[in-house]
Short mmCIF file of C-alpha atoms in Angstrom, two decimals:
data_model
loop_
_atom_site.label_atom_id
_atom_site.label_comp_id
_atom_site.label_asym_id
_atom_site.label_seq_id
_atom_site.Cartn_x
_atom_site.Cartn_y
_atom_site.Cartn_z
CA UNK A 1 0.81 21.10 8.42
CA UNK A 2 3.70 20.29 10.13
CA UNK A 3 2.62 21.97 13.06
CA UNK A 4 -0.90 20.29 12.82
CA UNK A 5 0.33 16.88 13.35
CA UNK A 6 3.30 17.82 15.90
CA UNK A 7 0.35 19.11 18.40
CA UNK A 8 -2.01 16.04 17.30
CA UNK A 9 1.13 13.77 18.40
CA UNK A 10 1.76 15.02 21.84
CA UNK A 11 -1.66 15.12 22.57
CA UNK A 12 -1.95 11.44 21.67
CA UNK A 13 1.70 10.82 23.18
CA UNK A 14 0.38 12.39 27.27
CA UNK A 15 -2.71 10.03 26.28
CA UNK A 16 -1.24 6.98 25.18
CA UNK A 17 2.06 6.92 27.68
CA UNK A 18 -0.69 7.26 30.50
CA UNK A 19 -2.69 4.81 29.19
CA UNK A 20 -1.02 2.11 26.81
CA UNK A 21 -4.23 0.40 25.62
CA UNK A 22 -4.77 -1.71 22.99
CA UNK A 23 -6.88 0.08 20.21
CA UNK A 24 -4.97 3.04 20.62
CA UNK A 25 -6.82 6.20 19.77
CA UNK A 26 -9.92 4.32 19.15
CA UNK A 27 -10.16 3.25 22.23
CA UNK A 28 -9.63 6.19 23.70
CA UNK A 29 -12.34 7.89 22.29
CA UNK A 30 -14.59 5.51 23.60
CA UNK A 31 -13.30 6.24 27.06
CA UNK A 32 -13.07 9.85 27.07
CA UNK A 33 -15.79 11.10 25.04
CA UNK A 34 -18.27 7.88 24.21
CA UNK A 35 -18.58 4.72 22.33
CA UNK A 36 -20.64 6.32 19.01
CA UNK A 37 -17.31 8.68 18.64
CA UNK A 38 -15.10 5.73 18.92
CA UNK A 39 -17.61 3.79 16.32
CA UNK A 40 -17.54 6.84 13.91
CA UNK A 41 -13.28 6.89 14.63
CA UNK A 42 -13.01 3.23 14.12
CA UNK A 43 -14.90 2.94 10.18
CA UNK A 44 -13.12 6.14 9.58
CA UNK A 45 -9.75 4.73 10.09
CA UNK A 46 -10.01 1.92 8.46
CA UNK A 47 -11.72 3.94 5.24
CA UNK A 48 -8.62 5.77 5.49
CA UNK A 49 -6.24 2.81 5.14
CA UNK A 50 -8.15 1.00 2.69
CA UNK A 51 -8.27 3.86 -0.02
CA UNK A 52 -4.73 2.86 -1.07
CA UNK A 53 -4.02 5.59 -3.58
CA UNK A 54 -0.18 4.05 -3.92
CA UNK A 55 -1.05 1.38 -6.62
CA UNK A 56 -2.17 4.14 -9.13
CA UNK A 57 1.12 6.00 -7.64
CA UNK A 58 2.84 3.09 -8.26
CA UNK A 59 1.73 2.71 -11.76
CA UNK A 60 2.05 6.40 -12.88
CA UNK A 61 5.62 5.99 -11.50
CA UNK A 62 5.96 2.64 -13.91
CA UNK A 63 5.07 4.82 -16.92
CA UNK A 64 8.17 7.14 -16.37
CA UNK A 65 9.91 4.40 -18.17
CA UNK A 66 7.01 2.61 -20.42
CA UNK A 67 4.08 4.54 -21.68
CA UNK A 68 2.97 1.24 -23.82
CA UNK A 69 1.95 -1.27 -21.20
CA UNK A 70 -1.75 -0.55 -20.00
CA UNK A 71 -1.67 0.45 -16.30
CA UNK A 72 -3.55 -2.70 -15.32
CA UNK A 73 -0.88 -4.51 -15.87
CA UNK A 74 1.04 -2.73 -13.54
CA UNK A 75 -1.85 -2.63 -10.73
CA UNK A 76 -2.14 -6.20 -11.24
CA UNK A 77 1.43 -6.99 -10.43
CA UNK A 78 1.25 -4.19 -7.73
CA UNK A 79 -1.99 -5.44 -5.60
CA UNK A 80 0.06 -9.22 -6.03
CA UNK A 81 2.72 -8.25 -4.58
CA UNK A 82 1.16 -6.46 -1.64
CA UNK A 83 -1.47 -8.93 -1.25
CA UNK A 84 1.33 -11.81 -1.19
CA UNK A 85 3.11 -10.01 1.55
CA UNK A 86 -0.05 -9.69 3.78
CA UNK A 87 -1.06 -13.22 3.34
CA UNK A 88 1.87 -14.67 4.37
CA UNK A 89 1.48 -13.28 8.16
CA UNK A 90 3.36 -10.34 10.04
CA UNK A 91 6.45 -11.91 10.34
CA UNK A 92 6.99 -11.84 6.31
CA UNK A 93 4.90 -8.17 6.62
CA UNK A 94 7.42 -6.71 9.28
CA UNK A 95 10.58 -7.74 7.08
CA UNK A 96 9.14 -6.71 4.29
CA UNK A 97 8.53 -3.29 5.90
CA UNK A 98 12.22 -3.31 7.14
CA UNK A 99 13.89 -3.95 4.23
CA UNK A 100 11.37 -0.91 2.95
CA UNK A 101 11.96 1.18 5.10
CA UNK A 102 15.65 1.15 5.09
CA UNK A 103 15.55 1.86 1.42
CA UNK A 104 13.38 4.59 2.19
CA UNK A 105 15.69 6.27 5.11
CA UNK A 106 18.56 6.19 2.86
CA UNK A 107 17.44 7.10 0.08
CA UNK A 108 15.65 10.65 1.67
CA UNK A 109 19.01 11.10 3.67
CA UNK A 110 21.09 10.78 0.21
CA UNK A 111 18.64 13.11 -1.87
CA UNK A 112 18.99 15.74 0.91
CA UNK A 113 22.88 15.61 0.69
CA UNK A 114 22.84 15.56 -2.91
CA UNK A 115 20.24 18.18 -3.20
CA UNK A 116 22.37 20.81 -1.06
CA UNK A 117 25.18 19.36 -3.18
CA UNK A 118 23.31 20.25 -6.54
CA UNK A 119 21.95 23.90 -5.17
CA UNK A 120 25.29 25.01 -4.55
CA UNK A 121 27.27 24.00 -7.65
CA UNK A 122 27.18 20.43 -7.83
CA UNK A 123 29.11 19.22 -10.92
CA UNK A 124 27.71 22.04 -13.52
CA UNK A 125 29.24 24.51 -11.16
CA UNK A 126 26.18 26.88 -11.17
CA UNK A 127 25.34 27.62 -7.98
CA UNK A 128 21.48 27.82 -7.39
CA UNK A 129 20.89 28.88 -4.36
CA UNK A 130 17.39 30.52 -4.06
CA UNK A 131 17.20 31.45 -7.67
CA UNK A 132 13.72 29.67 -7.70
CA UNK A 133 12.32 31.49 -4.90
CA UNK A 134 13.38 34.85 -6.62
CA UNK A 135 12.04 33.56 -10.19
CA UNK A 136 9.24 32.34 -10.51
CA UNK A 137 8.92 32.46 -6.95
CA UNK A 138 7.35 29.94 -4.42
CA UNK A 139 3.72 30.87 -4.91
CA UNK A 140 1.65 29.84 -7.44
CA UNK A 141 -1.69 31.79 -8.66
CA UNK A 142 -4.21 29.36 -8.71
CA UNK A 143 -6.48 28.58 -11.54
CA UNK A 144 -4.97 32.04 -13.02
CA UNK A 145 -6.52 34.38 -10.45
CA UNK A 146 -4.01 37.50 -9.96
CA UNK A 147 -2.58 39.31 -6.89
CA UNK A 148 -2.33 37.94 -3.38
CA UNK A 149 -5.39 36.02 -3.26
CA UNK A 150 -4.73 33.54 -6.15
CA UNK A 151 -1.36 33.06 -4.31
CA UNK A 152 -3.29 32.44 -1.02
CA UNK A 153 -5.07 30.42 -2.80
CA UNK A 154 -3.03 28.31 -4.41
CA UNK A 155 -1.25 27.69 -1.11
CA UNK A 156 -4.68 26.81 0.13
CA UNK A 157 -5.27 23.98 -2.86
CA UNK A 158 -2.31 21.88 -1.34
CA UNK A 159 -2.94 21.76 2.20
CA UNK A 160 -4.51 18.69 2.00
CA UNK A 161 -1.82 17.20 -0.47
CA UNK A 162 0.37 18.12 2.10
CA UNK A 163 -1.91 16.38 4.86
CA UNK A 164 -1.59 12.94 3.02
CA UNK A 165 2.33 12.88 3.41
CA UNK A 166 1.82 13.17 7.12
CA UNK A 167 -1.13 10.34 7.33
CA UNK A 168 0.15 7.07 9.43
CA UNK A 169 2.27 9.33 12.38
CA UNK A 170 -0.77 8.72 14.72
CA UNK A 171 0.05 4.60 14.32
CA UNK A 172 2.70 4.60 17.16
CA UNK A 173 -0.77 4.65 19.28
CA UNK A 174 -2.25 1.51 17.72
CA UNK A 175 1.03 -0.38 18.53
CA UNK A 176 0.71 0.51 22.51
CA UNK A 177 -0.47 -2.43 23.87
CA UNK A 178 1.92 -4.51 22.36
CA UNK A 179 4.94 -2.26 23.56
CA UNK A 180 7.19 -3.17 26.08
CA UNK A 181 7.55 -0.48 28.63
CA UNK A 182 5.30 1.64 26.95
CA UNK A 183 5.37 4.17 29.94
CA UNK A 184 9.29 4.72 28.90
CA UNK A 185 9.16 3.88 24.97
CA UNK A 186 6.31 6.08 24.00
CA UNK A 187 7.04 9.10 25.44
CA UNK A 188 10.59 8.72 24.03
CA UNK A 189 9.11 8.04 20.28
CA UNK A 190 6.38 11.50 20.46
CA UNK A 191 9.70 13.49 21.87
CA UNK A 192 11.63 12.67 18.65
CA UNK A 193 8.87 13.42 16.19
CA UNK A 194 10.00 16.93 15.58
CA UNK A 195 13.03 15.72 14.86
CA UNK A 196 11.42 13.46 12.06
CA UNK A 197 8.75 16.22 10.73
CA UNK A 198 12.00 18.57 10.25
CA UNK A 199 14.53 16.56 8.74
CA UNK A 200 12.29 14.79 6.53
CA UNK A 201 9.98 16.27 5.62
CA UNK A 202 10.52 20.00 6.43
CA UNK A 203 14.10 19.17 4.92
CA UNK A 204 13.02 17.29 2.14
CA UNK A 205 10.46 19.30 0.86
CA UNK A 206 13.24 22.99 1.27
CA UNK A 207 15.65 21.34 -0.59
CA UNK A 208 13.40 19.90 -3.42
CA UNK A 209 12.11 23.71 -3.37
CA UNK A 210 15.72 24.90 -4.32
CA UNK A 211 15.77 22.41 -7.19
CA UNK A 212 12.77 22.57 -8.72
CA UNK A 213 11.41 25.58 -10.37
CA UNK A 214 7.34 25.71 -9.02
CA UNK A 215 6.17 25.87 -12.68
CA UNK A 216 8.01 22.93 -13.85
CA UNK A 217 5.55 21.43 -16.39
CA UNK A 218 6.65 18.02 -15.71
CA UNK A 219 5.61 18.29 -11.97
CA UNK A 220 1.71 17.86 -13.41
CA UNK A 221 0.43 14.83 -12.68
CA UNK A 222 -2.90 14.94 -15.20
CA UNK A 223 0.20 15.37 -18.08
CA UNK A 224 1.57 11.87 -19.51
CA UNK A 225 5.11 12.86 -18.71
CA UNK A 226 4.77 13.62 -15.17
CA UNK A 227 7.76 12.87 -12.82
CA UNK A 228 8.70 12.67 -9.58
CA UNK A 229 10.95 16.15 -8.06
CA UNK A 230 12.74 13.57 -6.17
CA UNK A 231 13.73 12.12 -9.33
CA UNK A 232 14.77 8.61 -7.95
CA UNK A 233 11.13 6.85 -9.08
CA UNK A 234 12.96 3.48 -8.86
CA UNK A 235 13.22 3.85 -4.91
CA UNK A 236 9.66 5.37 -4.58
CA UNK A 237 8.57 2.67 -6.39
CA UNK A 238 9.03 0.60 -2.99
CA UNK A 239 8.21 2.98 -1.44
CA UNK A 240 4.82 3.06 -3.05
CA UNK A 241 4.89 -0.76 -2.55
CA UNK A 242 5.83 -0.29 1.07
CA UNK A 243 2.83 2.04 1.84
CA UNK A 244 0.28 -0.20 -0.02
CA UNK A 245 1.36 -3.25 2.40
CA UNK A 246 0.98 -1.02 5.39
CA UNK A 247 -2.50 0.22 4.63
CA UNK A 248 -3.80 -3.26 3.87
CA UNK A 249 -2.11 -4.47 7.09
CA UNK A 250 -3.70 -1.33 9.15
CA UNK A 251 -6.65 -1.44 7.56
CA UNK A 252 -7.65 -5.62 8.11
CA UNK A 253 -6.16 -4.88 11.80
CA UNK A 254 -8.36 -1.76 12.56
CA UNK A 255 -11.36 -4.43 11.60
CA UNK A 256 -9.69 -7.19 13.59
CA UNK A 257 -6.99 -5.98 16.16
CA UNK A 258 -5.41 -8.98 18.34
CA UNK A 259 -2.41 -10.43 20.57
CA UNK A 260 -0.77 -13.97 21.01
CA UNK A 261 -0.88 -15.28 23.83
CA UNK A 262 1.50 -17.96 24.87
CA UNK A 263 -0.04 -21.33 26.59
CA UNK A 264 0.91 -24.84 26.74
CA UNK A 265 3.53 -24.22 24.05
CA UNK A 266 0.71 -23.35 21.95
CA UNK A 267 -0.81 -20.13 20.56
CA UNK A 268 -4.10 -18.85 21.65
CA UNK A 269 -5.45 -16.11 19.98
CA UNK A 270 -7.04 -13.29 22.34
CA UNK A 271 -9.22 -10.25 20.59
CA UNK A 272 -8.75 -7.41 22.30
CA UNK A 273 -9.83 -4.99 20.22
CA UNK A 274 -10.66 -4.23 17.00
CA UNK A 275 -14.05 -2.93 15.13
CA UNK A 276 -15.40 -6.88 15.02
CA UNK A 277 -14.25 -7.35 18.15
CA UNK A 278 -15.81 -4.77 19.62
CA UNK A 279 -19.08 -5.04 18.55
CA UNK A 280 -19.03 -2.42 15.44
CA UNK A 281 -18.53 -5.00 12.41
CA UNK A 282 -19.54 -8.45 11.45
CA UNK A 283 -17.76 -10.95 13.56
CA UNK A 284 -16.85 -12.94 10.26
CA UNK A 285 -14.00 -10.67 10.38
CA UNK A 286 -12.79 -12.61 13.77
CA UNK A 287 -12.12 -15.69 11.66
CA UNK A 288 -8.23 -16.57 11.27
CA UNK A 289 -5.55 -18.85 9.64
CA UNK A 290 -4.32 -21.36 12.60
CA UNK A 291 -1.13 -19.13 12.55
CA UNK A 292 -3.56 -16.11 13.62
CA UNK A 293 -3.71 -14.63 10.51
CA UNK A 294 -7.24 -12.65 10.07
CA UNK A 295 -7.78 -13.83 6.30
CA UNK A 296 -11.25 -12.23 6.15
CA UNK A 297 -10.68 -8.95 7.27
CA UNK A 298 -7.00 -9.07 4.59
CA UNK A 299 -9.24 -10.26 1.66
CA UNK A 300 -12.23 -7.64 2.66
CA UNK A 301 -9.87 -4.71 2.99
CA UNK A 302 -7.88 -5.41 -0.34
CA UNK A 303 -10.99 -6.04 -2.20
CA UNK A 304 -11.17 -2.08 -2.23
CA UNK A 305 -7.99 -1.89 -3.58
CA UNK A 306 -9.32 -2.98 -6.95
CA UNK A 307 -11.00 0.85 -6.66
CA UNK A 308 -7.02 1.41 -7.81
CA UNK A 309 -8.45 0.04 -11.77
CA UNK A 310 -9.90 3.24 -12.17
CA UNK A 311 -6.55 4.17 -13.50
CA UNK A 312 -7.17 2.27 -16.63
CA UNK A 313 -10.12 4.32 -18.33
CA UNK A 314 -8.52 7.84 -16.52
CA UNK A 315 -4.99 8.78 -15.99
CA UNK A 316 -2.97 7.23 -12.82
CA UNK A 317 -2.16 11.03 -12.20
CA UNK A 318 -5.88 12.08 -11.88
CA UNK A 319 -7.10 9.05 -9.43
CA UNK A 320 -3.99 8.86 -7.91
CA UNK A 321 -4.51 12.92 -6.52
CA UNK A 322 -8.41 11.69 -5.87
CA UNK A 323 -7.72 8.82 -3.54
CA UNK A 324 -4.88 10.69 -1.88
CA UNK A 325 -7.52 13.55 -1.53
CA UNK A 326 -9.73 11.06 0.35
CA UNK A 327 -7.13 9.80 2.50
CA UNK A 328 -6.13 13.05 3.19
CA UNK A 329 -9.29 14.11 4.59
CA UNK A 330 -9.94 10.42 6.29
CA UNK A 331 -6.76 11.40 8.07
CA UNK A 332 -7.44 14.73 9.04
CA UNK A 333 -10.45 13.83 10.78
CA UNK A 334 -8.58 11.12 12.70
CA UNK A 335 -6.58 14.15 13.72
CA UNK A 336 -10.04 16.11 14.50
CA UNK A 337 -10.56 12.61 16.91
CA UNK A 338 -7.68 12.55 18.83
CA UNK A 339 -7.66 16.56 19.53
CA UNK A 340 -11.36 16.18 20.45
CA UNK A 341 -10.41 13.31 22.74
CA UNK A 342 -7.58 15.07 24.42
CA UNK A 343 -9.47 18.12 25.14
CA UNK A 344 -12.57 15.86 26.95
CA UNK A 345 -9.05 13.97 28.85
CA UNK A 346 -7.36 17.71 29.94
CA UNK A 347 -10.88 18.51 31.53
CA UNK A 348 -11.27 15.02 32.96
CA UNK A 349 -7.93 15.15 34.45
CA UNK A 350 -9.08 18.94 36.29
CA UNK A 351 -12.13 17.66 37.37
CA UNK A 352 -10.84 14.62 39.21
CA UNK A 353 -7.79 16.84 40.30
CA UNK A 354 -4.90 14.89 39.11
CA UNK A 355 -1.71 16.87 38.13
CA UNK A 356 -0.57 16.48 34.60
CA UNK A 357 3.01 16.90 35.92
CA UNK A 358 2.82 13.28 37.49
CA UNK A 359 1.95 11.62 34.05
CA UNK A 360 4.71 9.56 31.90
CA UNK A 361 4.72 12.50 29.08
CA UNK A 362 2.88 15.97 29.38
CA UNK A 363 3.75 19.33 27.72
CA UNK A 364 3.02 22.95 28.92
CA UNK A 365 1.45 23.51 25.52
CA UNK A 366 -2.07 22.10 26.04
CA UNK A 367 -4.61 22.57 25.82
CA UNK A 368 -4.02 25.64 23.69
CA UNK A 369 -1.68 22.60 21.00
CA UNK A 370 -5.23 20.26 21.24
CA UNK A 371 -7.79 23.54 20.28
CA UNK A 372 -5.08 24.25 17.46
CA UNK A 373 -5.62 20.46 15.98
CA UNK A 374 -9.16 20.39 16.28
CA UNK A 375 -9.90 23.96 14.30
CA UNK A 376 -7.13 23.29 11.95
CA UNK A 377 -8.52 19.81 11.04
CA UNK A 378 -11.99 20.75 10.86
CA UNK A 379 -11.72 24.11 8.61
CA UNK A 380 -8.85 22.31 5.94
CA UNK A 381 -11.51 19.50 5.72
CA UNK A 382 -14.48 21.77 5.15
CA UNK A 383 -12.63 24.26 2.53
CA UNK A 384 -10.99 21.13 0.76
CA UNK A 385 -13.27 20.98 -2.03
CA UNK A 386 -13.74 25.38 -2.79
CA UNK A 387 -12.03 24.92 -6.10
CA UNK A 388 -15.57 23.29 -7.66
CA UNK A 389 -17.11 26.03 -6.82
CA UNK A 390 -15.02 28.84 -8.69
CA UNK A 391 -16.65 29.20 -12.12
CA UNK A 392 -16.81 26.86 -14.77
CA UNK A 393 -14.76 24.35 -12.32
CA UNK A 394 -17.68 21.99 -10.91
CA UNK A 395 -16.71 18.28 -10.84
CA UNK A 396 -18.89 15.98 -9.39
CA UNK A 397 -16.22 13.58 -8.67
CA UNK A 398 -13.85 15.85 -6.95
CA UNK A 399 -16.81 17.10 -5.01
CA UNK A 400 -17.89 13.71 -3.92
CA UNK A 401 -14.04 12.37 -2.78
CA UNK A 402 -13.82 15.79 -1.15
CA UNK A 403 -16.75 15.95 1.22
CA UNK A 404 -17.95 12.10 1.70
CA UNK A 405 -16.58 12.35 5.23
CA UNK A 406 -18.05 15.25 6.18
CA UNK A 407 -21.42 13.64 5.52
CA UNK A 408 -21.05 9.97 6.82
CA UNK A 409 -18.72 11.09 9.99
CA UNK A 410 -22.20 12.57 11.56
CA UNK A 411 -24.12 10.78 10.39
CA UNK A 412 -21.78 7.11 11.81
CA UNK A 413 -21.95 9.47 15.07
CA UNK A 414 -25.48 10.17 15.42
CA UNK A 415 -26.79 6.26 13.86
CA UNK A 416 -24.62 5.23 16.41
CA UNK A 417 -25.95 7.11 19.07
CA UNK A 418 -29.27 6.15 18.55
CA UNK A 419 -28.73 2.23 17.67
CA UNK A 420 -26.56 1.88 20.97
CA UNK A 421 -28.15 4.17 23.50
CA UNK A 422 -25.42 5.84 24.19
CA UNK A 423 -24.70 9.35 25.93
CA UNK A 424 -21.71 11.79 25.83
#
C-alpha cells in the first residue's frame, strides 16, 4: 500500500507544483479529463471525510478502561468536542491540530524506540527478535482456509484496512493555493513523503510486528477486550480526536472551499472553489459567520457524524472496521482520480510538446508509477467485499459499506454527464 500512495503522491506532486490551484485535485480533474469526473471526485471526497469512523474508535478506545458507561456517552462528549473546535474558526482548528499533532509525532517516535528497546531485551531481558515471525508466523489463514491461499487471503482481507491509515496524504494538494511559493514548497513536501511512509508507518507497523504475536486474541476488535498493539490508547485517544476535527474541517471545506482577502482593513470573503461554489451543491452551503466561517456546510457535514451512534445497539469494534471500510474505499478511489488525471496530463503534456524536465517536480517513473495507482486502486476496491461471498459469510451490511462507491461513482459520472452536457 505503501507503494500505492507513494506513486499517487508524485503524480499529484508534478501536477500540483505545475499548477498550484485552488481545489487541488478536484480541480484538476476538471481540467484534464472533464467537469462530470471532477463532480463525481468532488461528492466522493467529501463522503470520504464525512464518514468519521474515529468517534466509534474513540469510544472503543474509552472502554479499555470502563466497560460500564454506554458508548453514547462517550460519542456525545467526542462529536462536542470536535464540533466545538470547528465552530470556533481555523485559527482555534489549526492549534488544535498542532498541539495534536505534536502529541502524535512523539508519541510514534517514542513507541518505535521503545519497541526496538522491548524486542531486544528491554527490562525482562528476553530478547525477541523475530520470534513472532518464526511462531506463529506473519500470515494469517483466513476464515480457517488451509495452505497458501488462506494466507493470500488473509493478506488480501487487510489491504483496505491498510488503505485507511494512508487516507488524508493527497491533502497537501487541497492546501496549494493558499501556499506560498508553492512552485518551491510542494515539490519539497512530495520529495519527503517516502521518508514519512517509511519511518512511520513502514517503521511503525515492523516494529509492532516484532511485539505482537499475529494471533493475539486481544487484537480483535468484535471482542469486548480489544486493545490497541500500540498500547498507549491514552495518546490515540487524541489522536482519534485529532482525525475527527480534520475530517469535519475537510469535509465542510470540500463543500465550501475559500480565501481571505484583505481590503480596506476589512475581510472580504472570495469563493474560489469548492462543490457550492462551483456549481455541484446547494449554494446554502456559501453562507458564513462574519469571521468567514462556513457554518452550514460545518453543521451539514457533522450531522453525519451522528451515523457514529450506531455504536450503541452494535459494538464500537464492528462499526468502527465498517466506516473505516468505507473510507477506505472513498479514499482509494480518490487515488483511482488523481492517477486517472495524471495519465490524461502525461499525454496532454506530449501532445502539446512540452518537456516534463522543465516542470517544478517530475520523476522518470511515470507514467508506468500513474498506470500502477490506477489498477491497484481499482482491483483492491472491486475485491474488497469477496469475503461475503465465501460460504455461509453473506452480510448485507458489509456488502453494502463495501461496494456503495462502486455503484454511485458511475453513476455521479454519467448523471453528470448528461445533466451538464459535458464531453471528455
Amino acid at each position: 500500500m505503501s507503494s500505492v500512495v507513494y506513486c499517487v503522491m508524485i503524480s499529484l506532486g508534478e501536477m500540483i507544483a505545475y499548477l498550484p490551484i485552488a481545489g487541488g485535485h478536484i480541480k484538476l480533474a476538471e481540467r484534464f479529463v472533464d467537469p462530470a469526473f471532477s463532480f463525481a471526485m468532488g461528492w466522493n471526497y467529501w463522503y470520504d471525510w464525512t464518514i468519521s469512523s474515529e468517534i466509534s474508535a474513540a469510544a472503543l478506545l474509552i472502554n479499555y478502561w470502563n466497560y460500564t458507561v454506554n458508548d453514547s456517552i462517550w460519542i456525545v462528549t467526542c462529536l462536542a468536542v470536535v464540533l466545538a473546535i470547528n465552530m470556533l474558526g481555523a485559527g482555534a482548528y489549526g492549534e488544535a491540530e498542532f498541539i495534536f499533532a505534536s502529541v502524535k509525532v512523539i508519541t510514534i517516535t517514542g513507541v518505535i524506540i521503545l519497541g526496538i528497546v522491548i524486542d531486544l531485551g528491554g527490562p525482562n531481558h528476553d530478547r525477541i527478535g523475530f520470534r513472532y515471525w518464526k511462531n506463529p508466523g506473519p500470515f494469517v489463514q483466513y476464515s480457517g482456509i488451509e495452505g497458501a491461499e488462506g494466507r493470500f487471503l488473509g493478506w488480501w482481507a487487510v489491504l483496505t484496512q491498510a488503505a485507511f491509515s494512508f487516507i488524508g496524504t493527497e491533502i497537501v494538494a487541497i492546501t496549494a493555493g493558499e501556499a506560498k511559493n508553492p512552485r518551491h514548497t510542494l515539490p519539497k513536501a512530495i520529495r519527503r513523503v517516502y521518508i514519512r511512509i517509511l519511518l512511520f508507518y513502514i517503521g511503525g507497523t515492523l516494529i509492532i510486528g516484532l511485539l505482537v504475536p499475529s494471533n493475539n486474541p486481544l487484537l480483535e476488535l468484535n471482542t469486548g477486550t480489544a486493545r490497541s498493539p500500540f498500547i498507549i490508547n491514552a495518546c490515540l485517544l487524541t489522536s482519534a480526536w485529532s482525525a475527527s476535527s480534520s475530517s469535519l474541517y475537510t469535509a465542510s471545506r470540500a463543500i465550501c472551499m475559500y480565501t481571505y482577502l484583505a481590503a480596506n482593513s476589512s475581510k472580504l470573503i472570495h469563493f474560489v472553489d469548492g462543490l457550492a461554489a462551483s456549481g455541484n451543491a446547494p449554494k446554502i452551503f456559501l453562507k458564513t459567520t462574519r469571521n468567514g466561517l462556513p457554518y452550514v456546510a460545518v453543521l451539514f457535514s457533522a450531522a453525519f457524524s451522528l451515523l457514529a451512534f450506531m455504536a450503541v445497539s452494535s459494538s464500537a469494534g464492528s462499526v468502527f472496521k465498517r466506516f473505516s471500510n468505507m473510507s477506505a474505499i472513498a479514499g482509494l478511489m480518490t487515488w483511482f482520480g488523481i492517477s486517472v488525471t495524471y495519465l490524461r496530463f502525461y499525454k496532454g503534456m506530449q501532445v502539446q510538446g512540452i518537456d516534463r524536465k522543465t516542470l517544478p517536480y517530475y520523476t522518470n517513473l511515470q507514467p508506468y508509477a500513474a498506470w500502477w495507482g490506477v489498477v491497484t486502486t481499482i482491483t483492491i476496491c472491486f475485491f474488497s467485499g469477496w469475503g461475503v461471498f465465501l460460504k455461509g459469510k453473506w452480510n448485507s451490511v458489509t456488502f453494502v459499506t463495501d461496494y456503495i462507491l462502486l455503484i454511485t461513482w458511475p453513476i455521479m459520472y454519467f448523471g453528470a454527464r448528461l445533466y451538464y452536457g459535458t464531453k471528455p
